[in-house]
Backbone as JSON Lines, residues from 0, in Angstrom:
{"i":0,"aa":"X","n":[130.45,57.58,303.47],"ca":[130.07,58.79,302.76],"c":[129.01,58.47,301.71]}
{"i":1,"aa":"X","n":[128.86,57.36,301.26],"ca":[128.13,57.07,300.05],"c":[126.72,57.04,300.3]}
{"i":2,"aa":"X","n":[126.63,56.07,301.58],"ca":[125.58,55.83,302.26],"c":[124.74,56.88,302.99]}
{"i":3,"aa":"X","n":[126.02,58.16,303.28],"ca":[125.06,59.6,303.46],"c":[124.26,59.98,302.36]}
{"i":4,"aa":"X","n":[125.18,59.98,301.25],"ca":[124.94,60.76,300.02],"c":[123.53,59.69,299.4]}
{"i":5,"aa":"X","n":[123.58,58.5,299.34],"ca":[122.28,57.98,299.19],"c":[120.96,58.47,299.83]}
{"i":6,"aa":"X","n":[121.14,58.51,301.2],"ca":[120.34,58.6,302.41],"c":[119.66,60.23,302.26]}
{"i":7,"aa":"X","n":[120.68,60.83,301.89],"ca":[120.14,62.07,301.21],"c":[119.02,62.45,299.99]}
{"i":8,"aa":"X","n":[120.14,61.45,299.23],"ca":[119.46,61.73,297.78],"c":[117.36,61.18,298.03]}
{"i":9,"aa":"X","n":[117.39,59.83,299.26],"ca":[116.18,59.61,299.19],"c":[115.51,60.46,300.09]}
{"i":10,"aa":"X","n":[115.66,60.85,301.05],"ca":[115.0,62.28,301.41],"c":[114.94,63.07,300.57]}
{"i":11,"aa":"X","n":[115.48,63.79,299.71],"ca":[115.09,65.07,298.79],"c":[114.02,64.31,297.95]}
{"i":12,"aa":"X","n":[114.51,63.13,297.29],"ca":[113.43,62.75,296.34],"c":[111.86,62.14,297.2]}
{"i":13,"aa":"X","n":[111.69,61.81,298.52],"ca":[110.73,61.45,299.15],"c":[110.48,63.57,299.35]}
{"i":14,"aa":"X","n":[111.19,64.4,299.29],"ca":[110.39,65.6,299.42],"c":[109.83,66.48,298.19]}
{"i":15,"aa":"X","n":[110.47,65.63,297.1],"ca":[109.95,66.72,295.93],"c":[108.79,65.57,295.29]}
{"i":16,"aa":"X","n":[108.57,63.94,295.86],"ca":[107.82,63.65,295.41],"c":[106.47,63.4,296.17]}
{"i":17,"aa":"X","n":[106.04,64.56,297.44],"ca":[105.22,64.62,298.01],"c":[104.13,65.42,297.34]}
{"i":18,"aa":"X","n":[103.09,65.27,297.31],"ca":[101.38,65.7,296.56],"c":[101.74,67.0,296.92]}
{"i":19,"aa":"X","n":[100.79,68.08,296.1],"ca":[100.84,69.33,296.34],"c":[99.37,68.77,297.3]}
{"i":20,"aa":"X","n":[99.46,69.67,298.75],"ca":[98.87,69.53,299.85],"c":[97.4,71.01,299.29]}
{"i":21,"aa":"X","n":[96.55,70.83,300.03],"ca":[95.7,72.32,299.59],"c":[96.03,73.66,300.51]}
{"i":22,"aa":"X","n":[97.03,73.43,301.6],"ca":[97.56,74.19,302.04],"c":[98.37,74.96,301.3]}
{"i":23,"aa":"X","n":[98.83,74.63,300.22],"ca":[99.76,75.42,299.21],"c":[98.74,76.0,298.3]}
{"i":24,"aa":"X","n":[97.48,76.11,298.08],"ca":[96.88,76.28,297.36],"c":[95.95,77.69,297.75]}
{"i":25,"aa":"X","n":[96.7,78.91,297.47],"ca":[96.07,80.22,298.21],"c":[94.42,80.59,297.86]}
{"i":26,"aa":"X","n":[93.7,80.77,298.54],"ca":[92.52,81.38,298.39],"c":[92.19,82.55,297.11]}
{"i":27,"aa":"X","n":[91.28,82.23,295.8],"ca":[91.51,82.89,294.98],"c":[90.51,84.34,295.23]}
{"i":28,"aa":"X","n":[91.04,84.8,295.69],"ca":[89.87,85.95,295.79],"c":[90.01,86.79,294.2]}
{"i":29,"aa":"X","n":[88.94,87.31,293.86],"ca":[88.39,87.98,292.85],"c":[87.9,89.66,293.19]}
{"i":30,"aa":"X","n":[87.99,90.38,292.51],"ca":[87.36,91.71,292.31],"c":[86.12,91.33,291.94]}
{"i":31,"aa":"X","n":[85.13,92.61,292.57],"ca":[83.94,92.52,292.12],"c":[83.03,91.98,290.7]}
{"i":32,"aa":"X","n":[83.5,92.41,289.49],"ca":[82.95,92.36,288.71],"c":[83.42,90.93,288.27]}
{"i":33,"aa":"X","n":[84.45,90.77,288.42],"ca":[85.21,88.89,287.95],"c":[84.37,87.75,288.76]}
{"i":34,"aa":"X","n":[84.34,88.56,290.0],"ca":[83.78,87.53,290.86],"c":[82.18,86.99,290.33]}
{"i":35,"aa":"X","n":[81.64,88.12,290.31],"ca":[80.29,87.65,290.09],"c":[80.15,86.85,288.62]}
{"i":36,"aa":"X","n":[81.08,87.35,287.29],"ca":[81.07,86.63,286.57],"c":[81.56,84.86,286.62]}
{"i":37,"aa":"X","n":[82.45,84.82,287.35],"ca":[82.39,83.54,287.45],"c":[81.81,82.5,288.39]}
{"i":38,"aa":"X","n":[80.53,83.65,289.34],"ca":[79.64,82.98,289.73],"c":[78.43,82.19,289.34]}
{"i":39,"aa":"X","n":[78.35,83.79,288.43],"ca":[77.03,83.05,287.21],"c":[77.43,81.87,286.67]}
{"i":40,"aa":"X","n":[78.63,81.77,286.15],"ca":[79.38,80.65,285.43],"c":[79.38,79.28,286.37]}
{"i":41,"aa":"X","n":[79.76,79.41,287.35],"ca":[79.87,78.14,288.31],"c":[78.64,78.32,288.86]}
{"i":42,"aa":"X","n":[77.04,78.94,289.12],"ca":[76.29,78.77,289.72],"c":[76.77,78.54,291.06]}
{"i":43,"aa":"X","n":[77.42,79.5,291.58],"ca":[77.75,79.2,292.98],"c":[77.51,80.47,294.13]}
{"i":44,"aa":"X","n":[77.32,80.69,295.45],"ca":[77.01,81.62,296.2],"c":[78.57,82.57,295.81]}
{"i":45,"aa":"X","n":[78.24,83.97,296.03],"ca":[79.47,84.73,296.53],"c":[79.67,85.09,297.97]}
{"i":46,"aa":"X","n":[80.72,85.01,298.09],"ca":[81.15,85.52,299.56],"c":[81.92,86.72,299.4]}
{"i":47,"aa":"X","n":[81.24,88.01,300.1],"ca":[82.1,89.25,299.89],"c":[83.02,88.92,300.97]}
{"i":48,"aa":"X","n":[84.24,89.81,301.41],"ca":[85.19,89.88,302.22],"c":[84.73,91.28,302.45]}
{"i":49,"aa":"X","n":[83.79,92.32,303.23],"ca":[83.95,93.85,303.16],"c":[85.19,94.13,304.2]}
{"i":50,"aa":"X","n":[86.18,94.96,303.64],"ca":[87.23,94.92,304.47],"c":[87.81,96.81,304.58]}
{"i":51,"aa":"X","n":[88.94,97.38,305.02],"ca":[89.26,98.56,304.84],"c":[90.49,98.31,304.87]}
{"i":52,"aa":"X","n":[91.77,98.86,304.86],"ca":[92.91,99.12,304.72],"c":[93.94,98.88,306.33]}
{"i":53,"aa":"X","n":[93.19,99.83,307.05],"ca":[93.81,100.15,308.37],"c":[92.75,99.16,309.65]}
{"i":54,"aa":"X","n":[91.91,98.45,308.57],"ca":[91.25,97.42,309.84],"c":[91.86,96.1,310.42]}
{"i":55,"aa":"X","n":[92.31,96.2,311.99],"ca":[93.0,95.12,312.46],"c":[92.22,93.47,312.42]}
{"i":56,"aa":"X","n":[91.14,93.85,312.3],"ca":[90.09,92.52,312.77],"c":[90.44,92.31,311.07]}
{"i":57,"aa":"X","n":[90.06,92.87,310.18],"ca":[90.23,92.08,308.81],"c":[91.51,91.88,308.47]}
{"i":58,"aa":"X","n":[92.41,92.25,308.8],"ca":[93.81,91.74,308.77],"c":[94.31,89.96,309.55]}
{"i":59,"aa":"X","n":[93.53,90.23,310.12],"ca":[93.24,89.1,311.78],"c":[92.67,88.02,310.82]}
{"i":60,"aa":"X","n":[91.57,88.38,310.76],"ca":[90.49,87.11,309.37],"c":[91.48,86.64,308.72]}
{"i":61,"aa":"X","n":[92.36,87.34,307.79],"ca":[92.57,86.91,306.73],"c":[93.95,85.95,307.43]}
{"i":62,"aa":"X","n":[94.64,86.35,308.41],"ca":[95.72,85.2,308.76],"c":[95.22,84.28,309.46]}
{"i":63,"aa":"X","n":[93.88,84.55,310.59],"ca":[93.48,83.3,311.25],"c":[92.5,82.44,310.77]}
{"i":64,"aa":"X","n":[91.7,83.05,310.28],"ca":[91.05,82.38,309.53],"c":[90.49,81.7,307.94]}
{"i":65,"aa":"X","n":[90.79,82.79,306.91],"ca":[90.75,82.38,305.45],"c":[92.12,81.33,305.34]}
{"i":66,"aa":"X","n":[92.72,81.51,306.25],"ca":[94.69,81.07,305.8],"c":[93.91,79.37,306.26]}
{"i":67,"aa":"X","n":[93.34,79.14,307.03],"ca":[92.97,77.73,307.7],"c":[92.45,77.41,306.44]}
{"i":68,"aa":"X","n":[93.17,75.93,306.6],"ca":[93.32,75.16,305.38],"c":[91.71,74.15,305.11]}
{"i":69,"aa":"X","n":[90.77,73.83,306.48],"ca":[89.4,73.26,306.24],"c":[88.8,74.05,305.65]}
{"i":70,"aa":"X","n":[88.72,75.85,305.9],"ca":[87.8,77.04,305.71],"c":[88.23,77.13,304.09]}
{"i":71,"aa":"X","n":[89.76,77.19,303.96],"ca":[90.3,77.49,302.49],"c":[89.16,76.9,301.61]}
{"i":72,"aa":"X","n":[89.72,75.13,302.19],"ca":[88.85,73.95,300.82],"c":[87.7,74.14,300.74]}
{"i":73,"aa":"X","n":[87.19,74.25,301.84],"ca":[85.38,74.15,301.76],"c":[85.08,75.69,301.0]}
{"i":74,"aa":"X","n":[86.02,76.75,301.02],"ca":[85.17,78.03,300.52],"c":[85.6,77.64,298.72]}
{"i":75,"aa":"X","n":[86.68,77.29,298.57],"ca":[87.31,76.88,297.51],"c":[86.03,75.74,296.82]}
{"i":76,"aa":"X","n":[85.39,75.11,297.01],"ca":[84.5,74.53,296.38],"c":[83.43,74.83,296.47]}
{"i":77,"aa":"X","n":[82.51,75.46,297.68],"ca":[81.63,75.93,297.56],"c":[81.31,77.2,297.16]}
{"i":78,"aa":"X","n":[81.74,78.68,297.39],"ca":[81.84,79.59,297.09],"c":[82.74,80.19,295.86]}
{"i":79,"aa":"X","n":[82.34,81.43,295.36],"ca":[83.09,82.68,294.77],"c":[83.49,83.16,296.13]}
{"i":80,"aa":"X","n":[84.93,83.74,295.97],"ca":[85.01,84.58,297.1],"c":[85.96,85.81,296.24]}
{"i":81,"aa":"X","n":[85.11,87.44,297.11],"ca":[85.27,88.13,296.56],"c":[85.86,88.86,297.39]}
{"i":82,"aa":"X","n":[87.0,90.14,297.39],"ca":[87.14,91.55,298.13],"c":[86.96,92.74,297.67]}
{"i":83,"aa":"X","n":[86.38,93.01,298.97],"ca":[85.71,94.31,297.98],"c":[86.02,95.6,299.53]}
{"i":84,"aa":"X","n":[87.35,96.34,299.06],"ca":[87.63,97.65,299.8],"c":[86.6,98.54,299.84]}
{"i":85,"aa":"X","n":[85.82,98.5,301.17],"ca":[84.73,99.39,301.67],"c":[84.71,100.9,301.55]}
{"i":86,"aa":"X","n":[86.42,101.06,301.32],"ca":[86.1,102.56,301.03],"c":[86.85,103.23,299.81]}
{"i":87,"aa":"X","n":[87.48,102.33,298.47],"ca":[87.07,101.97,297.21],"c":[86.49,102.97,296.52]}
{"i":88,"aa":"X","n":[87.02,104.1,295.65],"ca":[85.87,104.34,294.84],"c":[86.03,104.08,293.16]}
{"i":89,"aa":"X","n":[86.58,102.59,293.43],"ca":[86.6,101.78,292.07],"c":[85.04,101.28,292.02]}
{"i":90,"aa":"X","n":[84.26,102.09,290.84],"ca":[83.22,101.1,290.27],"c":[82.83,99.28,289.74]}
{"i":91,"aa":"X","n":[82.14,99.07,290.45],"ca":[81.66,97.87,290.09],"c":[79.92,97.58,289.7]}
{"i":92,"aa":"X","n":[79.82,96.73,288.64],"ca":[78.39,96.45,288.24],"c":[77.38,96.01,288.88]}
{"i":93,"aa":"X","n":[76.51,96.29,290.05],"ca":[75.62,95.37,290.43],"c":[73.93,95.35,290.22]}
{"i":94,"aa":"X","n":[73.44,94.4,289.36],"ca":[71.79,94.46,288.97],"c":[71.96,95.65,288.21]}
{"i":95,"aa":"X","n":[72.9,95.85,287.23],"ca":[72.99,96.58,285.99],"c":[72.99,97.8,286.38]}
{"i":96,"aa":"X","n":[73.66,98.12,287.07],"ca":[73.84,99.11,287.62],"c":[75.86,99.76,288.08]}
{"i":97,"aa":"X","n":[76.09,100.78,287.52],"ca":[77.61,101.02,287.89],"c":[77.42,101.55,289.68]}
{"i":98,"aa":"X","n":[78.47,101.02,290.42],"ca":[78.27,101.84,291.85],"c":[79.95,101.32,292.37]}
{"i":99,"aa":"X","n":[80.0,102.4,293.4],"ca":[81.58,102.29,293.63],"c":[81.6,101.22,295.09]}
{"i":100,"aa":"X","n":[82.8,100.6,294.91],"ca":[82.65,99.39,296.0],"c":[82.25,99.81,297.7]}
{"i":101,"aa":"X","n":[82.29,101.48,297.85],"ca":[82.09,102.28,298.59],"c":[80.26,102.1,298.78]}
{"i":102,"aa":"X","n":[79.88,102.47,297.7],"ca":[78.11,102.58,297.9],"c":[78.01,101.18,298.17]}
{"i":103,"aa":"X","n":[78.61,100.08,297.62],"ca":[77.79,98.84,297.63],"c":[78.16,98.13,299.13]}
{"i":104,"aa":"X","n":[79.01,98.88,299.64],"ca":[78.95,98.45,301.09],"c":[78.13,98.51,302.14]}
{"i":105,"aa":"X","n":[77.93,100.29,301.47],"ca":[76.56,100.54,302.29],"c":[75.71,100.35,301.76]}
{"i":106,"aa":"X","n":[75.34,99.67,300.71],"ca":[73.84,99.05,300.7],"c":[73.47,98.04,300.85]}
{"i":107,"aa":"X","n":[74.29,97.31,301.62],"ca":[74.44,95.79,301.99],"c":[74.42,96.25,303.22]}
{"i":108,"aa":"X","n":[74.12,97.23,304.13],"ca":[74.25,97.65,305.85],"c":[75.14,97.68,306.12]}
{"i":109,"aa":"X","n":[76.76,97.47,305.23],"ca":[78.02,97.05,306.51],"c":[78.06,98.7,306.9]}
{"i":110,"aa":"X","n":[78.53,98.37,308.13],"ca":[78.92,99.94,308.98],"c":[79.88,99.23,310.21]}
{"i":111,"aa":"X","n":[80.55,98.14,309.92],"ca":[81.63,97.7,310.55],"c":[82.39,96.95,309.9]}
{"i":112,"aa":"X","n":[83.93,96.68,310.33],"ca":[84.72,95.8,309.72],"c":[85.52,95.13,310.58]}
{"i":113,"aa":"X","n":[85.4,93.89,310.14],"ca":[84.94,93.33,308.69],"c":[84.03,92.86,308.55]}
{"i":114,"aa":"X","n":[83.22,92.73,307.68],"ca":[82.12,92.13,307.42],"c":[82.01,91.32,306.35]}
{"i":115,"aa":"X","n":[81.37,90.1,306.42],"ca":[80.86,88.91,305.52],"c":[79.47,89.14,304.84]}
{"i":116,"aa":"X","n":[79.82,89.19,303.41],"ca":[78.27,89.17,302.84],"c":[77.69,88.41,301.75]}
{"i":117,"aa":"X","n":[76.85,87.76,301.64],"ca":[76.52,86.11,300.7],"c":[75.6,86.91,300.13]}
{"i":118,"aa":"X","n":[75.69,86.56,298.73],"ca":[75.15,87.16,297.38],"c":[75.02,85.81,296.29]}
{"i":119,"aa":"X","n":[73.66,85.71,296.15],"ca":[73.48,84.68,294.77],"c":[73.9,85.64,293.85]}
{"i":120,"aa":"X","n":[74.49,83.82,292.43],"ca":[75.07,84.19,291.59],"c":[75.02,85.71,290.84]}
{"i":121,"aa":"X","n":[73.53,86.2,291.19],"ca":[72.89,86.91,290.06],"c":[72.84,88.25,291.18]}
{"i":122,"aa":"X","n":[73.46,88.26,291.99],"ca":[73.63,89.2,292.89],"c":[72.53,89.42,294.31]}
{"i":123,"aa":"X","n":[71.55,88.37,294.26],"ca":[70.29,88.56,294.92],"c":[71.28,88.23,296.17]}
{"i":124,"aa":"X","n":[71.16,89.57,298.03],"ca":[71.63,89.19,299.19],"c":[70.33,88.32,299.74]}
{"i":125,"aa":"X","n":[72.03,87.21,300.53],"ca":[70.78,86.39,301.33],"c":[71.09,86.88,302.99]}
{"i":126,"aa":"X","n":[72.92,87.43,303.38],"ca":[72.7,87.84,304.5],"c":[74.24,88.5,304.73]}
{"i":127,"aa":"X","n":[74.25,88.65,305.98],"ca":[75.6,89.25,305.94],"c":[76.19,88.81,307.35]}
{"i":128,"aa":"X","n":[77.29,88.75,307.93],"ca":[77.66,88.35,308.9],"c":[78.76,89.64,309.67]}
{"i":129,"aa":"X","n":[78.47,90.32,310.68],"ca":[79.22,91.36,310.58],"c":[80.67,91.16,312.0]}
{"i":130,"aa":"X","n":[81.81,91.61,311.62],"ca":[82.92,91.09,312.52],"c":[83.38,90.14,312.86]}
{"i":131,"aa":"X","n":[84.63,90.2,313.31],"ca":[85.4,88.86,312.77],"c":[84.48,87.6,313.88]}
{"i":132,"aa":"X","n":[85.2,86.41,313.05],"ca":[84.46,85.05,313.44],"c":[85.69,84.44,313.66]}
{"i":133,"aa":"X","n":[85.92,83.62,314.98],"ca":[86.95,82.49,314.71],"c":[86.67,81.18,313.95]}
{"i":134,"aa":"X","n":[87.68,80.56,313.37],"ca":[87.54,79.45,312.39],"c":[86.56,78.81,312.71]}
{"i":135,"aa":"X","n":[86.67,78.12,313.5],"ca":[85.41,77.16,313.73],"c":[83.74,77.76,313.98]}
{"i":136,"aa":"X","n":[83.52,78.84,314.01],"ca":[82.04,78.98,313.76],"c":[81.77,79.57,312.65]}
{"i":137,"aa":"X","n":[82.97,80.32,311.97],"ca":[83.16,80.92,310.56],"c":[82.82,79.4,309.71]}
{"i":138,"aa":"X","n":[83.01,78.63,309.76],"ca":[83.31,77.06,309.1],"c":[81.84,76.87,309.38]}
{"i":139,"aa":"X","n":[81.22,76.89,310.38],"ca":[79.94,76.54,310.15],"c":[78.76,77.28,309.89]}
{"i":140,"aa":"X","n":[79.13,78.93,309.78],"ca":[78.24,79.86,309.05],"c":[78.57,79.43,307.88]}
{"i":141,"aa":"X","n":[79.28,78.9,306.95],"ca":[79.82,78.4,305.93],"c":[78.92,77.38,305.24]}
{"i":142,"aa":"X","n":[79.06,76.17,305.83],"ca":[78.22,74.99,306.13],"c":[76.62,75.49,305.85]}
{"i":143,"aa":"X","n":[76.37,76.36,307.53],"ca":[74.68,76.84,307.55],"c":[74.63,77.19,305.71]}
{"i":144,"aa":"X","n":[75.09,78.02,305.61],"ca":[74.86,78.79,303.95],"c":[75.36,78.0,302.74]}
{"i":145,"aa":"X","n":[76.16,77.74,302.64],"ca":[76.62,77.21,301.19],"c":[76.0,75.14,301.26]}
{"i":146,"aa":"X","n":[75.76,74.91,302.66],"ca":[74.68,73.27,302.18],"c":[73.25,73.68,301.85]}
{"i":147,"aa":"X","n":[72.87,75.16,301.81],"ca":[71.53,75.13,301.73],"c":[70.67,75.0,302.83]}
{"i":148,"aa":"X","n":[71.51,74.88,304.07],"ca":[70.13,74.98,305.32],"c":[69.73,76.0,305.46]}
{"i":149,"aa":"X","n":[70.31,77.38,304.97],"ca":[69.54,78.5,305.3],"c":[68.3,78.69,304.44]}
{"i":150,"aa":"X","n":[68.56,78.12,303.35],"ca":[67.42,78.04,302.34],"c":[66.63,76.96,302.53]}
{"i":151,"aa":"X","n":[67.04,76.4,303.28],"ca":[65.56,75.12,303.41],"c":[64.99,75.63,304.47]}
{"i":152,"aa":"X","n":[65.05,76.69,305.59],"ca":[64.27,77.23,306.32],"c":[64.78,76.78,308.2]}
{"i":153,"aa":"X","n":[65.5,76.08,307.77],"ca":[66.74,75.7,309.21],"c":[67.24,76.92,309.68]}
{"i":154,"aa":"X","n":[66.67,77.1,311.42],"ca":[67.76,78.29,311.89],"c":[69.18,77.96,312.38]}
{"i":155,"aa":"X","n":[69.59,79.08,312.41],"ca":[71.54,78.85,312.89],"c":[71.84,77.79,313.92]}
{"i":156,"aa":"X","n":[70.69,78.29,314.88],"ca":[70.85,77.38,316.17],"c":[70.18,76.21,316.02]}
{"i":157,"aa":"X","n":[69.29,75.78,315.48],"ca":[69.05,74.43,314.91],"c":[70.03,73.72,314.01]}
{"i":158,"aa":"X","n":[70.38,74.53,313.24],"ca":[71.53,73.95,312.84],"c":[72.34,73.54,313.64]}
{"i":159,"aa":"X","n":[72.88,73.91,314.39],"ca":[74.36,74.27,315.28],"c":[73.96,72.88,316.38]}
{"i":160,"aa":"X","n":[72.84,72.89,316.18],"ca":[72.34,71.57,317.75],"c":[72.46,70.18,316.57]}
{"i":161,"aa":"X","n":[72.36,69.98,315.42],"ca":[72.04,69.22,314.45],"c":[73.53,68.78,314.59]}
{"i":162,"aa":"X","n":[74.17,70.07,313.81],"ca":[76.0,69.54,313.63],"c":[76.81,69.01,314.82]}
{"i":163,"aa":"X","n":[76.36,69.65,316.01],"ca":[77.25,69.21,317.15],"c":[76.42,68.03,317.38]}
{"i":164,"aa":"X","n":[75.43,67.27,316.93],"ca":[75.12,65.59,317.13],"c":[75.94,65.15,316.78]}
{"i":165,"aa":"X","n":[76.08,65.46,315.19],"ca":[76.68,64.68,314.48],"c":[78.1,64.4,314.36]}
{"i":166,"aa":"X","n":[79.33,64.96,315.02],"ca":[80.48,65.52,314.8],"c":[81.08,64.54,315.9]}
């Protein structure tokens, strides 16, 4: 009996003294106006989430893909990530301007959901990605945008022939 009760005691303590993993570590999404502030602050891209309520594909994203623990870390260091309910008529600030998360959907083109949309710190769009993506090319629209190949003048598919060398 002793030798259970040992055998025990070092399993529980080999389980409470395991690292917090980044799988435990949920995706911080932000509201509009937070988000962008702590973009300016971190100088970092935003990533909108444009999503709706009753949309299955953005429901889908958010368990198959934001929940994936490579997509989590990498958005988790490279990006702000923001949600912003497409049909919302909570105001938010953009280029000094009040507009409801409703207008700013449509002035970013979304007219489907869900849609992905990358915004420098200061709100300037660089593009948008519209309907769902599975992990692995979501991970490397990720990559394309937040290493800067879209801004060094690299297309998707040059990219995409570059990464699958290298991998």
């Amino acid at each position: 009996m002793k030798a259970f009760v040992r055998a025990a005691a070092w399993v529980l303590l080999l389980m409470v003294a395991q690292p917090a993993h980044s799988e435990d570590t949920p995706l911080a999404w932000r509201d509009w106006d937070s988000g962008f502030k702590e973009a300016r602050r971190q100088k970092r891209i935003v990533l909108v989430d444009v999503y709706t309520d009753w949309c299955g594909w953005c429901r889908r994203m958010d368990r198959d893909v934001y929940s994936r623990p490579e997509v989590r870390e990498y958005l988790q260091r490279t990006f702000v990530t923001v949600k912003l309910d497409a049909e919302a008529d909570k105001l938010g600030l953009y280029q000094g301007k009040a507009a409801t998360w409703r207008a700013l959907a449509a002035q970013f083109g979304v007219n489907g959901y869900p849609t992905t949309v990358f915004l420098r710190p200061e709100g300037e769009y660089i593009t948008r990605v519209p309907g769902y993506v599975p992990a692995e090319r979501f991970l490397d629209v990720l990559r394309y945008i937040g290493d800067g190949h879209m801004d060094r003048g690299v297309s998707f598919q040059e990219y995409l022939g570059k990464a699958a060398k290298g991998r």
